[in-house]
Structure formats: structure tokens, C-alpha cells
Amino acid sequence: MTPVSEQVASTPASVDQIAASAGDPIARQFMSVRQQTERLCDPLTAEDMMVQSCAEASPAKWHIAHTTWFYETFILSQFSPDYRPFNADFVWLFNSYYNSVSEHPEKKLRASFSRPSLEAIFDYRRYVDSAVLKLLTHGGTDTEEVRSRVVLGVNHEQQHQELLITDIKHAFWTNPLHPVYAEGELRTGREDAAPIRWHGFEGGLRKIGFGGEGFSFDNERPRHQEYVEPFEMASRLTTCSEYFEFMQSGGYERSELWLSEGWDTVQAQGWRAPLYWRLDSNADEWSIFTLRGNVPLNEMRNTPVCHVSYFEADAFARWAGKTLPTEAEWETAAANVPAIGNLLESSAWHPLAAKPAIADEGTGDLCNQADTSQLFGDVWEWTRSPYVGYPRFAPLPGALGEYNGKFMCNQIVLRGGSVVTPASHIRATYRNFFSAATRWQFSGIRLTKTLSPAQR
Amino acid sequence: MTPVSEQVASTPASVDQIAASAGDPIARQFMSVRQQTERLCDPLTAEDMMVQSCAEASPAKWHIAHTTWFYETFILSQFSPDYRPFNADFVWLFNSYYNSVSEHPEKKLRASFSRPSLEAIFDYRRYVDSAVLKLLTHGGTDTEEVRSRVVLGVNHEQQHQELLITDIKHAFWTNPLHPVYAEGELRTGREDAAPIRWHGFEGGLRKIGFGGEGFSFDNERPRHQEYVEPFEMASRLTTCSEYFEFMQSGGYERSELWLSEGWDTVQAQGWRAPLYWRLDSNADEWSIFTLRGNVPLNEMRNTPVCHVSYFEADAFARWAGKTLPTEAEWETAAANVPAIGNLLESSAWHPLAAKPAIADEGTGDLCNQADTSQLFGDVWEWTRSPYVGYPRFAPLPGALGEYNGKFMCNQIVLRGGSVVTPASHIRATYRNFFSAATRWQFSGIRLTKTLSPAQR
Amino acid sequence: MTPVSEQVASTPASVDQIAASAGDPIARQFMSVRQQTERLCDPLTAEDMMVQSCAEASPAKWHIAHTTWFYETFILSQFSPDYRPFNADFVWLFNSYYNSVSEHPEKKLRASFSRPSLEAIFDYRRYVDSAVLKLLTHGGTDTEEVRSRVVLGVNHEQQHQELLITDIKHAFWTNPLHPVYAEGELRTGREDAAPIRWHGFEGGLRKIGFGGEGFSFDNERPRHQEYVEPFEMASRLTTCSEYFEFMQSGGYERSELWLSEGWDTVQAQGWRAPLYWRLDSNADEWSIFTLRGNVPLNEMRNTPVCHVSYFEADAFARWAGKTLPTEAEWETAAANVPAIGNLLESSAWHPLAAKPAIADEGTGDLCNQADTSQLFGDVWEWTRSPYVGYPRFAPLPGALGEYNGKFMCNQIVLRGGSVVTPASHIRATYRNFFSAATRWQFSGIRLTKTLSPAQR
Amino acid sequence: MTPVSEQVASTPASVDQIAASAGDPIARQFMSVRQQTERLCDPLTAEDMMVQSCAEASPAKWHIAHTTWFYETFILSQFSPDYRPFNADFVWLFNSYYNSVSEHPEKKLRASFSRPSLEAIFDYRRYVDSAVLKLLTHGGTDTEEVRSRVVLGVNHEQQHQELLITDIKHAFWTNPLHPVYAEGELRTGREDAAPIRWHGFEGGLRKIGFGGEGFSFDNERPRHQEYVEPFEMASRLTTCSEYFEFMQSGGYERSELWLSEGWDTVQAQGWRAPLYWRLDSNADEWSIFTLRGNVPLNEMRNTPVCHVSYFEADAFARWAGKTLPTEAEWETAAANVPAIGNLLESSAWHPLAAKPAIADEGTGDLCNQADTSQLFGDVWEWTRSPYVGYPRFAPLPGALGEYNGKFMCNQIVLRGGSVVTPASHIRATYRNFFSAATRWQFSGIRLTKTLSPAQR
């Protein structure tokens, strides 16, 4: 173990380097994402960045170290011949789960990483930033692979940006004082939500998965054919108000609405509402904890319900006489929709109400799918598809093959990104996945209807 | 609670009744299955039938009571106007998981059901047998529904026949004395297994699911289209010898071969071999516990490997550079194969070695699928498909809707039946399902190969 | 492993043997206790004797095998040169916790011992009975040691008699049908309990521990001096009615009444009443499950409260402004009291109400200690003394040293025996011990008062 | 909930106040202890002070807040009529376990208290310091009670000083980088330890407990008589070298050396050495983690073994053919020994080797007890006495009664203080207590011999 005190001097990316690399779109993208991660930490103290409040979460400090480790491990150490690691211990200390790279500490130990200090981690970032920019500028042993891995690293870091916010929300919720991450009032939308309209899609063979230019994860490939049955998709997300109706009608007490494992979870965990909902001590008013603090449910009623598990999304759909979409249905609906919405850059910090109803002339069963709102951003939408490899799926070679493939069991796919997903990170073919009981994510509900043969 | 002592007198099905109903194929099927269940208990003492040795298992006594309860609850109490329950307590005592029917005891309490006595349970069986036969003979309030539900009850009982044997195998394994269920030597097959041949199947839209006459479970319906990519399927099951090679090459120590959750399970459970395998105290010879007692691995080498979890099947396939089939691939391969094989009626009590190689003239990539052996019986074959409802799946109405649908989460589909599946119970569209860590079932491995586009 | 089928033929103790040994008091005691154990099984079926319903309990069948194993292991195998074990497997199968003797199965596996059959266990008993009687009659390699160990074995078996009944009570409680062990009405005592009187004892040096003739366990020795402060002891046990008052006054909701670990246990287990108490579904009447079935609390009100943990006894005493006795106080009070009371031979099967008040002329603070009733039998009385070795305590040599000494940590001493303790088994110096959360024992409460210096 | 931002302005104790109170010994003691606590934090960062690495531990930040809370709750809020709490939330936030005072957060949540910031906690300290000094100077509603409670608060804070160091040691051990708390080399003592001599003590009635002037905890009172048997006590603590011999002779593999619950713990936890001992990756050299970093066992061989549980101390004693002392024996031996030794003020940060042997003329069985070294400081010495209330023990009235009494169950007494106990905090009657499996404390072993009657 190399003592931290012997660490090599950090060398921040100089103004010159940044200027030199400004003309390179990948270098620009790299610096932009690196800076974005640090901006997300602006409201946080070094103490906040130590908290790890549940098994799913990591301390914020770990996220900013681990994302740095990723470039060092998979790019600098492999393609930059004269690169010296910032600190020999960091090589294994900030490994998450890549068994092929090195031993790594148990996840729960991350809360004990008071050393290295936050300052040292920021030095680590500067040091790696500089080395990556140098490598991009002056080339390495395999220019194309380097550029492709920087793009992978950037996408990896964007995933951790989302996790960082998701985790700090849970940390602040766990703190009995419920600190606020972002100042300012939540934009909740006061006008009542428009009624859901149903947009129909014809059945048939569809091309599913990523087949275009640019970056995608291995789990989005290869593009392949699937047979999709006709279906209709709700024009907007399910709101808190609609979900509250489910609660009021005994949704959490009626076993017939739930998957068996969902029902067991409801009992074991004592679930009576989504995560972050609380009943006040008089048991007569609900409020919802957000990154902007607690807000009465009544004000939130038109916003999309959020932080529900797959079990809750599925039970709600059954109660409503509908289903959740398959991921092929969702991708069919989203295929031609621009990937814009209430995403990280909006700084809304919470899903927003859909636009209220405008006069709608079209009344046919099969509307224009452009009317489907909130597909991107706001909340990750639970599909009813378990997460499996596409036909002929091949993980990346080497240790990077551990990125996605080894999690293809007992996970459910979510689609569309959430309010804390960076805008440049999401696309129609993007596959997120969590286990069915997960609630700490910004996860919500979009309903679909299956058409019986007579209806088609 | 009605004391057992006040139970109504039991009325066994008289010879007359049996004779009267002998002409009715459903009555005949009913009596045949009822008798088969009891024959399976012949080697068991009342004490054996009390044992519940793991969370998945139930005591044999409970199985024979619960299968009886099923007819009473879903047929007699609903369609036989003058039917009086055998014992008012049995109505809730022997309910398994039908929340809509009644409260029911926690599963783990079943080991405390020393009362009612085994004798009383057999009286209960006679009483219900007689009432069902009467109802079938003289009709009830809805003859067609009654007949359809008796068939459902018969299929339900066949599932419990399989569970009864599976559970008693585990009970006898747990007993440090390792008692034997069936006397007589195991037929292991001494000649070496033929090399696997690969049978190719073209890609395209396939009809999947049950669409014919006769009985099927709701989860096999509706018959629908799926797009299946070209694939090749192994001509026989993976043998113990092949699996032992995986073990010898460090299969259980190499994390890169395993799904992440599988690797965690291997560590947590200390798995080093399939369930029922043991290394002797000198650590130099493996033996396998079977329903006929312990047999050295060497004698078992050509028999199909059995009692592996999905995690193990998946890791083995990755090690072998192959995959497990999807359920659509499996059903495609089995669609025109007669559902015969080493099933319960063979009294083999363990999967048998495939027939040794015979001279094979055909060498083309696309062989005759009739050459694929062991599709039915021997072991349940793990597919790589999570268990989900087919498109437009609708559970049975009412409490019977809890039969299958509520388990459609975090389960993997298995196909083909095992050596303890009754022959009349299995078919190409039949979907069994267990969680990925399950090993107490007779579950094994059939490999497939995916064709890359160039190979097609 | 020797197959059960090769077991040596069992040889029941012949009438002649019994007659021959009838003149020997130890042989008579041995046969009497052996028969008593089997009589306790009379109401039980082989199925009942398989049930193991909590971590503390063992199946009744195991108790009758293990008590037999004790004589075989510690007497016959060591002192009877030509003795052949009944079955080589039983040597380790029925070992409880004697690490020095052999490996032994995990306690929880005992529920899987459907084989050997109950019948085989009874054969084992006969075989061992006969061999012990022979050895007693004809002598062995060390007559004195043999005789002393038979007495130890007899006392060991009496402990298991009590456990057998305690365990079967829990087994029947766990069975949702709540079977009855003993027919006949419970003698509850209808007249109200006499008020408690307080019997004073002077302080001073006391001789504590066993110092007389006859049998005692190693943990009762050596007799030694302890300084005991003056105290007063309640004339009778705490009744259900008194305990119910504690419950009604919020005893289970007031943390200040409880030890910290006790309070945690109350929360974790959801305790609201002693074990075996139930509130009916209308939540307005309590009943108590006994070996004679359920009885309304109201009828039980004068009987001693039973099946309370140390935590509950301690909280009750604090609520009452009293304490529990130390074991030295208890022994001081019991030193000259005959060891008679409501014990196993009474066949009461439940603690009985104290005799109602009789005219009492004595009113002084220091009454005659003979007035202290219920010291022996009814319920084990929780002391406030942790279980430690007496000064200069030395365990028995060899494996028998594991009998008591290794449990001297985190256990509390109980004194006086209960309604299921054999009469010949209990004495004033007898030390029972259980962990503070234990409730499945017949354990109850006797209060004491400590005298402040001014009161002396 | 009062937002932190509305907190009242903090008012540090002015120079004047400190000067004014300098003449008051209690004020001086108060300020001295307050400053000492903060000095202990000098080597720590705000991030270090967030770590809570095991169930027994709390973050350092919490310790410095909670000790402040104690004065606010039990002194200022009750006796200072115009006192306003620093922050209304702190009233419940920093309550540890006083149920009578308020609801309080679960212990494990303390790791989420990133807010209030460390700076705010220090403000809180200044604010309370000032108010306490004012109250001491100008008097309150009950001068005597205030002074007495300040002394209690000071003693309470000293306990948390020790815990703070104990907890940060564990935190740094948990951090895979193993940071160092104190710079500088450990004074390990290179000369071999002198052989143990045995100092004899006569039996008889002894006065036990605190009966003098000055402060003591309620659990040390009342002073009372106990009968103590003759015994001999080792002249020094057990060393690492002696303990290593126990390990080498298979101490952790021999069940007969262990209490039953100890043996279970050894198996479940995989213990093979004391806490903080590690074998290097070649498995040939042990080192010990200390507050000054890792040190090879060989250099530590003469230092007292430390961080052993009661189970290990007891097993070692049994292996050595000795016992641990009772607390009455320990107190008898320490009664006239000055309470000096290697304590917190030594800044040794680890137990030190006993002084090497000097020429010893005395050879009688009963030596001068002044020869007994290391009684105070170095390590807490496990006694074999469970922690119970002394005869006529009465907890403090009100919420302060929760301080000690409610833990009198399943704990073992330790005596003598350790290297992290403040010198002014320890005395011969002081009773510390932990559960038998506890190892994170600086706890070690002193042996005693019991005299058989013949030896007296």
C-alpha cells in the first residue's frame, strides 16, 4: 500500500491544454461532463459527501472518485505509456465491481473513506483530467480506441451524475433534519392534468435496439427484430393524484392487486405510499420530500408519481385495468420522438406536471404519436420487461464486459430517463434496469392498453 | 374452530360409484391420479410425511391434504349444493396461497400439523373422492365448469405429485442417515455418452403457446407470434461428466463466468457442486445422493447433471461458449416431438443417460429435429427466459387467477418435465418456473448455439 | 454409516431382570424414571413426536432417544466391556452438544429424523434398559462410578421429561388447530387469591449450595459462604390477575419499566402479553392456552402467571416497586422448606392457585417462613442472579464437564421447579438457567422487598 | 422542526467568564474536560468525524454534540430559567437513549448527520459552555444540584472521550487505507516481560463499592459487604506473546476451552486472533493495527494483549489453568493502590509493556499487593462477574436513572480503565461493562488463581 502522503503531485489541466483541446469535440464533451459533475456538488459539504444511507447508494465523494478511476483504469493505464497512477492505492480502492481488474472493497465500506480527503479527490480529478486531455491531444497507442473509451467514460460519468443526485436525496431524507439540496420553489403545476388520451400503435415486426451512429451501450445492441402486438399508450405519466386514488381505495391492502413477491415486500417493509411520502403526525396530511424540501401532496397532485417500485407500478396498473408497456412497445412509441424533456439541465430537480390539456380536435383511436408527452425525462418508466440480453448480445471484451451483462437477471427494464438524467445521455433505445423492489430511483408509471383481437 | 372430533363421517367412494363412473374418462382420470398420489406414499411412514426440510418444501402429508382441499374448495363447495365440508377447519388449514379464498397458515407452520393425523387425511381424501365422483356422475350446478375444474384439479394434483417426490428427496438428504426412497439399483448407463450434435433451426415468426384441444394452464395461453432468430440445439442434455469438467477447471472460483447475483450466491452458500453431490471425507471421491441412495459420481458420469440452479446452468453455458435456449427456441425445437421420455411412470427415479451414439449418416447443419433426445422427462431444462405473461395473457377469473399470474416476477422458465413429472402432465407448451437460485428441483442443462449472421 | 437394517437385535429387559434388580434402589429408580418418560408420551402420536416448533425445542422422539444415548455413551460404552452399541449411527446421531464425544448434527436437523422410526427408538430404549440393568446387577469395571452415573443419567432424563412436555406444549400451540395434550378440566381455583404477606429474613453470612448426601449437579457445588442482606419475600407467586393489571396499566408500552435489552425485545417481538395468551378476534377477551386447551383468562385469574421471560418478570417487579430475589435469597428462604408442591406427579399440567387466605394471627414483619407457599413446583421462579460458577466451581471431568459449565454466560438462574418437574428431581439448591428472553418454559414471578437500613 | 438557519446566535464563553470562573474548581474542571475533548479531535477532519463503522460506534462528531446536549438537557433546561436551547431540533437529535426525555433517532442514523455541520456543532459547544459557566458563576435554581450535575456531565463527557478514540480507531481500521491517528513511534518495550508473580489475598468479608467523598456513578453504590474467598492475582497483564502461544496451541480450534456461546461466536465470526491483528498475505507474519499504525507482532510481544472479548479472555484463562477475577477480587486487590498508570494523558495511545523484572527479595505466597502493576490504565480487565446492581442499588431519579441501571443484563464487568481513559475518571470502585462478545474496546486479561482449601 502506498501511503497517501507519497502520492505524485497533481497537475491540473492548464488553460493551455483546455484551449488546445477546445477544437476537439470529444475533449470538449469530456471537460463539459467533468465540470458538470463538480457543479452538482456545489451545494454539498465534505460531510454531506461522506453519507451512504442505504445499500443501493454510495457517498457522493465516492462517485466523483470512481468516475475518475474509470478513465485511469480503462484508458490512461492501458493506452498512455508514460502514465503513472495518481496513487497506487486508488487503483483498487475506487474499483466498484470489476472483478477482472482487481480486488475491491465491499460496497458498504465506502462510508469509511474519510481519507483520502475530498480535497485529495479533487486533486485526483485534476490529475486525471490533465492526462486524459493530453492523451486526446497528442494521441496514444490506439487513438480510435482511446477516443471511443473516453466517450464510454463520459457516459459512465453521466450515469454516476444521476446516481449522485439520487443518493444525496436519500441521504438528506435519512438525516432527521431533512436538509434541502436546491433552494427555490418547486414548479409543481397548479392546473389540473389533462385526461389521459390513448395513442394506438399497430402490431408487426419492429426493429428494436441501437443501430445508428454515435454512442450506445452494449446492452442496446444488436438492433434486431421483434414481433410487437398492437397496443395503445397513455399520452402522459400517471400523476400523484391518480396514485393517491389507488392508495385511498385500499391499494396497499388488497393482495389481489399485487404480484406475490410484491405483496410479501409490502408486508415486510410496511409500505403504504411511495418512498419520500410522509403522513404528518395528525395523520391527516401527506407531504412529499423533494430535493427542494417537503411539499404538501395537494400542491404536488398534478406532478408524476415518483419513487415507486415495479411492484407498485404493476399493482397500480392492475388496479387501473391497464398494463405497463413492454420495452419493445415503449421503444416503438418513442422511436421517432425527439429525446427532449425535463432532464438534468432543466434544474427542476423533480418531475413536472404535463402540459395542461389544449383543445384537441383529433379523436380517433390512433392519434399522432407526437402527442405522447413526457417520454423523455421526468421519471424512468417501468416497463414490464425483465432485463435480458438481446438476441446475439455480446458483452464488451475484457473487464468492460462486466459493465452490463452480468446484471441480466432479476432486473426490470426502465426507459426514458428522469429529471436527473443528463440530456445528452438519453435516447429511445437506452435500457436502464433495477430490481423490482427498487424505489430510491426517480421511477414512475406510464400505462398501456393491450388490444383484444376484436378491437384492432 | 370445529374440533376434529366432530368431523362428519367419511364416506369412501363405493365400488358402485367407481364402477358407475368408469365409463366417464374424466372420472377415470380423476381416480387414476388420486390413486397415483397415494401410491407415491407407499414407501413413506407417517413420520416421513411430517418432514419439511427447506423453505421451498412442504411435508408429504400436507401435499395429499392440500390437493384434496383444492377439489373441495374450487368444485364441491361451489357446485355441489348439498356438500358439507369434511371439517370446517380444513377449509383454511390446507389453503396454500389463495388470499382470495381465506386466511391461511404461514408455509413454515406446515411442519407442525401432526394433527390431523395421516389417517384423518386419508379419510378426508376418501370423503372428497366420493363427493367428486358423485358430482361428476349426477351433475352439479354447471356440468361443464365442474368437468373443466376437475381436469384442472387433476393437473394441480400432478404438480404436487412431483413436488411430493422432490420434497421427500430433500427430506431424506437432510436426515443424516440418508434413507432411501426406492429400493433397487439405479440405471445409470455404463457406455459413454455420444458427442453432442447440433440441430439447426431457421429463424422466423413462430407460433408459440397452447392453441389446441384439451387442457392447458392459463400461462400457456394465448397462442401468439414471436420472432425467433436462427439457432442450433444440442442433441442431448449435459452430463455429469461434462459438468464435472467445468468444476475441475475452476468453474466455481471464476467470477467472470457468473451473473453478478449468481456469484454472490456461490459465495454466500458456499456452492462447489450441484445439490446432492458430496465429497467423501478423504476429499477424493464424489458421490451423488439419489432417491435410490448414494451412487459414486463415476458411475453417474453419463447421466444428465441434475439439481443445478439457473446460475449454475448459465455459468456452465458461458464456460462452454454456448447459451441456454430461450423458451421460444425450446418450444420451436419441441413442437413436433412426441412428449415421451423418462417420466414418473418409468419408476427410474433419476435422469438416465441418453442413448449411446448410433451410426449417423446425416451431417448437414440442419438435421432432423427428431434426433433431439431427452426433450421430455429426465430433467427440467433451464431456459434463459424470465417468466412473463404472454401478450394478452389473462389469468383465470376469481381466486383461481392466483394460480400462476402472481408469480410472474423474478422467475426463470424451465421446459420439458423431469423424471418425476407424470407423463400425462407434460407437453411442448408447458411452462414451469423457479427462481434462479433454486436447486431442489430436478433441473438440468441443454445447450444452444446462436448463429452469427455469417453462419446462417 | 451402519444401515439401520443391520442393527443388532433388541433385547428388552426381561421380567426376570426387572425382578432381580428390584431390590436395588438405583435400579428401581432407573426403571421408574424410564417408564415415566414413556408414560408422558402416551397421549402423543408418532407424528406429534416429530414436531420441533421453535429453536429452543426438540421433537419428543429425539428426547426419548437422546436420554437413552446418554446411558449408552457415558455408562455402557465405558464400563460394560462386552457392550455393543445398538446402532453405530446412533452414537453420533443422538449426541446433543458434547463436542468431546463426537460430531453431532445441528439442532435444527432433529425435525428431519423420521428415520429411525419411533418403533426403532423404543427398541433402542429396551436394549439399553436391559444392558443397564444387567450392568447394575452384575457389576462392571467400576461399580461405584457406574452407580453414580446411572443416577446422573436418571436426573438427566428427568430434565428431558420436563423439556419433552414443555416442547410439546409449544408444538401444539404452533399447530393452528391447538390440540390438547391432557383431557380433563383445569383446576384453576375459583376463590380469590389471598393478599401477599411479606416474610422477613435477617441478613448475614449464609451457606449456599449443595453440601449434603445424595445427588446434586456440579453447578450446585461447592457449598460456600455468601453474605446476604436482609430481605422480605412474598408469601405466594404473582397471579395472572396481578399481571393483567400491569398489562392494563400500559406495562408493555412504558420503556422506563424495562431493561434496555428487554425493551428492544418487546419491540422486536411485538410482545403484549405472556406467551400462550391470546386476545380473541373481537379484541375483548383474553384466553390462555394450556396443556388442557384454551381457558378464559377470567377463570385463570388466581393461577400464577406463567411463561414470562426474565425481562417481563423484571419489568413487573419494577412496576410493583419490588424486586426479584437473588438466588442466595431464594435459597435462604427455601432452605428448610420441604420440597413438595404442584409437581409433575400431580398431573395438574398447569400451575395452580395458591391456597386461599386462612385466618392468620401472625402479623409481625418477620413471619414464619413456613408460610411461604408455592416455593417448589408450579412455576420456575426467575431470580435476578446471572448464572455463574460458585467460588471454586469445578466441572465434572471429561466430556461430562460440558453438562453445565459451558453455559455460564448470559443466562439467568431460576429456582424451585415447575408443574412439569418430577418431584424427586427438585431441591432447594437446584439451579436452573435460561436466557433472559426465554418464555417457552413454565417460568413465573415471586417478588421480594429489599429493606433499607432504616427498616431493619 | 426549527430550521438550523433560525438558530439563536452562539455566544462563546468570553475571556472574562473564564477568568471569573477560574477560581471555581468545578468550573475549571468543566472547561478542562471540554477542551480535552476538542484536543482529541485535532488529528481528525470533518470527514473523519462522520464515520460510524460498526454497531457499537458513533461518529466523533456525534460524540462532541451529544456530550454538549447532556449539559443542555439535564442542567441548563432545568435549572437556568432564562436559557433558550441553541437549536430546538438538537434537543431530540442528539439524545442517545433517554426515552424519558424525548424520542430519539435510531443509533445507526447518526452516520447521516452531515448537517448540522461540524462548525455548527462547535458553535453549539461554545454556546453551551458559556451558559454553563454563567450558571456556575451566578447560580441557578438549585446551586448544589447544578454543581453535582456538572460533575456528572464532566464524567459523562470523559466516557465519551474514551469512546471517541475507541470509535475512531475502528473507523480507521475499517478504512482500507488504515490511516494513522497519532504520529510517532509506539513505545512497545523491547525487554522481555518479567514472569508473572502471584500475590495472595486472604478471604473474608470485604467492603465493596464506593463510600468516600467525591464523584461516583450510581452503579458503584451503595458500599456493601461481600464475602470474598482467598485468591491470588497475577502481578501483571497477559502479554501478546502469551496470547500468541494460546493461538499457536490451537486455542481457537479447541471447543473444550470455550463457553458454549463463545464457541458459537468464534465459528460465526471466524475469529482466529484478537481484533486488529492481521496476518500478512503470505500468512507468515502477524501485525497489529494501533492508533499509531501497523506494528509487527514481534515488536509488540511484551505489550498487554488488547481488544479481546470476554469469550477470548475466559478461554485463555481456562487454557492457562487459571481464572479471571471476580469484580470483588479485583476491587480487593486494587483498594489501596493509587489510581495511576498508562492513561489517556500519557498519549501512549496503546497499552505498554509492564516494567521488566527487578530483583525481588520477597518470595512468600502472600506478597505485598503494591507489587501488582498495571491495575489502572493500559487495558480494561475483564472480570468474570456479570454486571448486576449492588444490594439496595437505586438508580438516579428521573431520566438520569436510565444512565446505568437499564443495562444490567447480559453484560460483564471490566475494571481499571485503559490507555484511553482520562486519569481523573478512574478509581478502584469504577465499574465498566460490555457484552461478552465485545472487542472494539481496549480490553485485556489479568489472571487469578483460586486457592483450594488445602492451599490456604
PDB file of C-alpha atoms in Angstrom, chain C residues 235-238 302-304 330 340-341 351-355 371-379 381 416-417 446:
ATOM      1  CA  SER C 235     -45.810 -15.420  50.569  1.00  0.00           C
ATOM      2  CA  ARG C 236     -47.021 -16.598  47.175  1.00  0.00           C
ATOM      3  CA  LEU C 237     -46.432 -16.300  43.403  1.00  0.00           C
ATOM      4  CA  THR C 238     -47.696 -13.417  41.295  1.00  0.00           C
ATOM      5  CA  ASN C 302     -55.882 -16.679  40.525  1.00  0.00           C
ATOM      6  CA  THR C 303     -53.349 -19.028  38.996  1.00  0.00           C
ATOM      7  CA  PRO C 304     -49.713 -17.993  38.908  1.00  0.00           C
ATOM      8  CA  TRP C 330     -34.303 -17.633  47.371  1.00  0.00           C
ATOM      9  CA  ILE C 340     -43.178 -30.556  47.857  1.00  0.00           C
ATOM     10  CA  GLY C 341     -45.739 -28.815  45.723  1.00  0.00           C
ATOM     11  CA  PRO C 351     -49.626 -24.015  37.879  1.00  0.00           C
ATOM     12  CA  LEU C 352     -52.414 -23.880  40.449  1.00  0.00           C
ATOM     13  CA  ALA C 353     -53.775 -21.056  42.517  1.00  0.00           C
ATOM     14  CA  ALA C 354     -52.250 -20.710  45.955  1.00  0.00           C
ATOM     15  CA  LYS C 355     -54.417 -21.853  48.822  1.00  0.00           C
ATOM     16  CA  ASP C 371     -45.876 -19.749  55.425  1.00  0.00           C
ATOM     17  CA  THR C 372     -44.126 -19.128  52.142  1.00  0.00           C
ATOM     18  CA  SER C 373     -46.109 -21.220  49.712  1.00  0.00           C
ATOM     19  CA  GLN C 374     -45.503 -22.434  46.154  1.00  0.00           C
ATOM     20  CA  LEU C 375     -41.707 -22.364  46.511  1.00  0.00           C
ATOM     21  CA  PHE C 376     -41.489 -25.763  44.866  1.00  0.00           C
ATOM     22  CA  GLY C 377     -43.451 -26.618  41.750  1.00  0.00           C
ATOM     23  CA  ASP C 378     -45.994 -24.552  39.834  1.00  0.00           C
ATOM     24  CA  VAL C 379     -43.500 -22.276  38.053  1.00  0.00           C
ATOM     25  CA  GLU C 381     -39.108 -18.550  39.709  1.00  0.00           C
ATOM     26  CA  GLY C 416     -37.909 -24.130  42.603  1.00  0.00           C
ATOM     27  CA  GLY C 417     -39.122 -26.324  39.763  1.00  0.00           C
ATOM     28  CA  ARG C 446     -42.042 -14.260  43.034  1.00  0.00           C
TER      29      ARG C 446
END
